[in-house]
Amino acid sequence: VQLQASGGGLVQPGGSLRLSCAASGFQLAIYSIGWFRQAPGKVREAVSCLSYRDGRKFYTDSVKGRFTISRDKDKNTAYLQMDNLQPEDSAIYYCARTGYYLTRTSDCLGGRPFDSWGQGTQVTVSS
């Protein structure tokens, strides 16, 4: 069971990146997926989640309208499209899974436990 995040890099403010979270050893479609980030000196925070049962999406306030979470069942991969990136978005981004059906934003932002944390991918937003 493994999740591998990729797609990070250096981008200028206002730019875009798409992160990928490739799952191996299990079917991503039967788990809710979360994207998290951790900046230097800060605690890890949830960014976005996608609930497995109905595809409901949840976002932390700071990324609403800029980030979009999605999933490709055929590729067994989840994505985080990040637009209009800002320096405060700089962090290591991780993906993880949970067997819980997420029904509200609070489930995503700390209310439910996630596991199978993959190796993160660095996102740096700087001019």
Coordinates of C-alpha atoms in Angstrom, one line a residue:
V1 CA 0.0 0.0 0.0
Q2 CA 1.6 3.2 -1.1
L3 CA 0.8 6.8 -2.1
Q4 CA 3.3 8.8 -4.1
A5 CA 2.9 12.5 -4.5
S6 CA 4.6 14.2 -7.4
G7 CA 4.4 17.3 -9.6
G8 CA 5.8 19.9 -7.3
G9 CA 8.3 22.5 -8.3
L10 CA 9.2 26.2 -8.4
V11 CA 6.6 28.6 -9.8
Q12 CA 6.1 32.3 -9.8
P13 CA 3.3 34.0 -7.9
G14 CA 0.1 33.6 -10.0
G15 CA 1.3 30.5 -11.6
S16 CA -0.1 27.0 -11.6
L17 CA 0.9 23.4 -10.8
R18 CA -0.9 20.1 -10.8
L19 CA 0.1 17.6 -8.2
S20 CA -0.5 13.9 -8.7
C21 CA -1.0 11.2 -6.1
A22 CA -0.5 7.8 -7.5
A23 CA -1.8 4.9 -5.5
S24 CA -0.4 1.4 -5.6
G25 CA -1.5 -1.8 -3.8
F26 CA -5.1 -0.7 -3.3
Q27 CA -8.0 0.9 -5.1
L28 CA -8.1 4.6 -4.7
A29 CA -11.8 4.7 -5.6
I30 CA -12.9 3.1 -2.3
Y31 CA -11.1 5.6 -0.1
S32 CA -11.5 9.3 0.6
I33 CA -8.3 11.2 -0.3
G34 CA -6.8 14.2 1.3
W35 CA -4.1 16.6 0.3
F36 CA -2.1 18.2 3.1
R37 CA 0.9 20.6 3.3
Q38 CA 3.5 21.5 5.8
A39 CA 5.6 24.6 5.6
P40 CA 8.9 25.0 7.5
G41 CA 8.2 25.7 11.2
K42 CA 4.5 25.2 10.8
V43 CA 2.2 22.3 11.6
R44 CA 0.8 20.2 8.9
E45 CA -2.6 21.4 7.6
A46 CA -5.3 19.8 5.5
V47 CA -5.7 21.5 2.1
S48 CA -8.4 19.6 0.3
C49 CA -10.3 16.3 0.5
L50 CA -12.4 14.2 -1.8
S51 CA -15.0 11.8 -0.4
Y52 CA -15.0 8.4 -1.9
R53 CA -18.7 7.7 -1.9
D54 CA -20.1 10.7 -3.8
G55 CA -17.1 12.7 -4.8
R56 CA -17.8 15.6 -2.5
K57 CA -15.0 18.0 -2.3
F58 CA -13.8 20.0 0.6
Y59 CA -11.2 22.9 0.8
T60 CA -9.6 24.9 3.5
D61 CA -10.6 28.6 3.2
S62 CA -7.2 29.8 2.0
V63 CA -7.3 27.7 -1.2
K64 CA -11.0 27.9 -2.1
G65 CA -11.5 29.1 -5.6
R66 CA -7.8 28.4 -6.5
F67 CA -7.3 24.7 -5.9
T68 CA -9.3 21.8 -7.3
I69 CA -9.1 18.2 -6.2
S70 CA -10.0 15.4 -8.5
R71 CA -9.6 11.7 -9.1
D72 CA -9.1 9.4 -12.1
K73 CA -10.3 6.0 -11.1
D74 CA -8.8 4.4 -14.3
K75 CA -5.4 5.7 -13.5
N76 CA -5.8 5.1 -9.7
T77 CA -4.5 8.6 -9.2
A78 CA -5.7 11.7 -7.4
Y79 CA -4.8 15.3 -8.4
L80 CA -4.6 18.7 -6.9
Q81 CA -4.8 21.5 -9.5
M82 CA -3.3 24.6 -8.0
D83 CA -3.9 27.9 -9.7
N84 CA -3.0 31.5 -8.8
L85 CA -0.3 30.2 -6.4
Q86 CA 1.0 32.6 -3.8
P87 CA 4.2 32.5 -1.7
E88 CA 2.2 31.4 1.3
D89 CA 1.3 28.2 -0.6
S90 CA 5.0 27.1 -0.4
A91 CA 5.2 23.8 1.5
I92 CA 5.8 20.2 1.1
Y93 CA 2.5 18.7 -0.1
Y94 CA 1.4 15.2 0.9
C95 CA -1.5 13.0 0.0
A96 CA -3.1 10.4 2.3
R97 CA -6.2 8.2 2.4
T98 CA -8.9 7.5 4.9
G99 CA -11.6 4.9 4.9
Y100 CA -14.2 7.3 6.3
Y101 CA -16.9 8.8 4.2
L102 CA -16.4 12.6 4.5
T103 CA -19.6 14.6 4.8
R104 CA -18.3 18.0 6.0
T105 CA -15.3 20.2 5.8
S106 CA -14.4 19.5 9.4
D107 CA -14.0 15.8 8.5
C108 CA -11.2 16.9 6.1
L109 CA -9.6 19.5 8.3
G110 CA -8.7 17.2 11.2
G111 CA -11.9 15.4 12.1
R112 CA -11.0 12.1 10.5
P113 CA -7.7 10.1 10.7
F114 CA -5.7 9.6 7.5
D115 CA -3.1 7.0 6.8
S116 CA -0.7 5.7 4.1
W117 CA 1.1 9.0 4.0
G118 CA 3.2 9.2 0.9
Q119 CA 6.5 10.9 0.3
G120 CA 5.7 14.6 -0.2
T121 CA 6.5 16.9 -3.1
Q122 CA 7.9 20.3 -2.6
V123 CA 6.1 23.4 -3.9
T124 CA 7.9 26.7 -3.9
V125 CA 6.2 29.9 -5.0
S126 CA 8.7 32.7 -5.5
S127 CA 9.6 35.4 -7.9

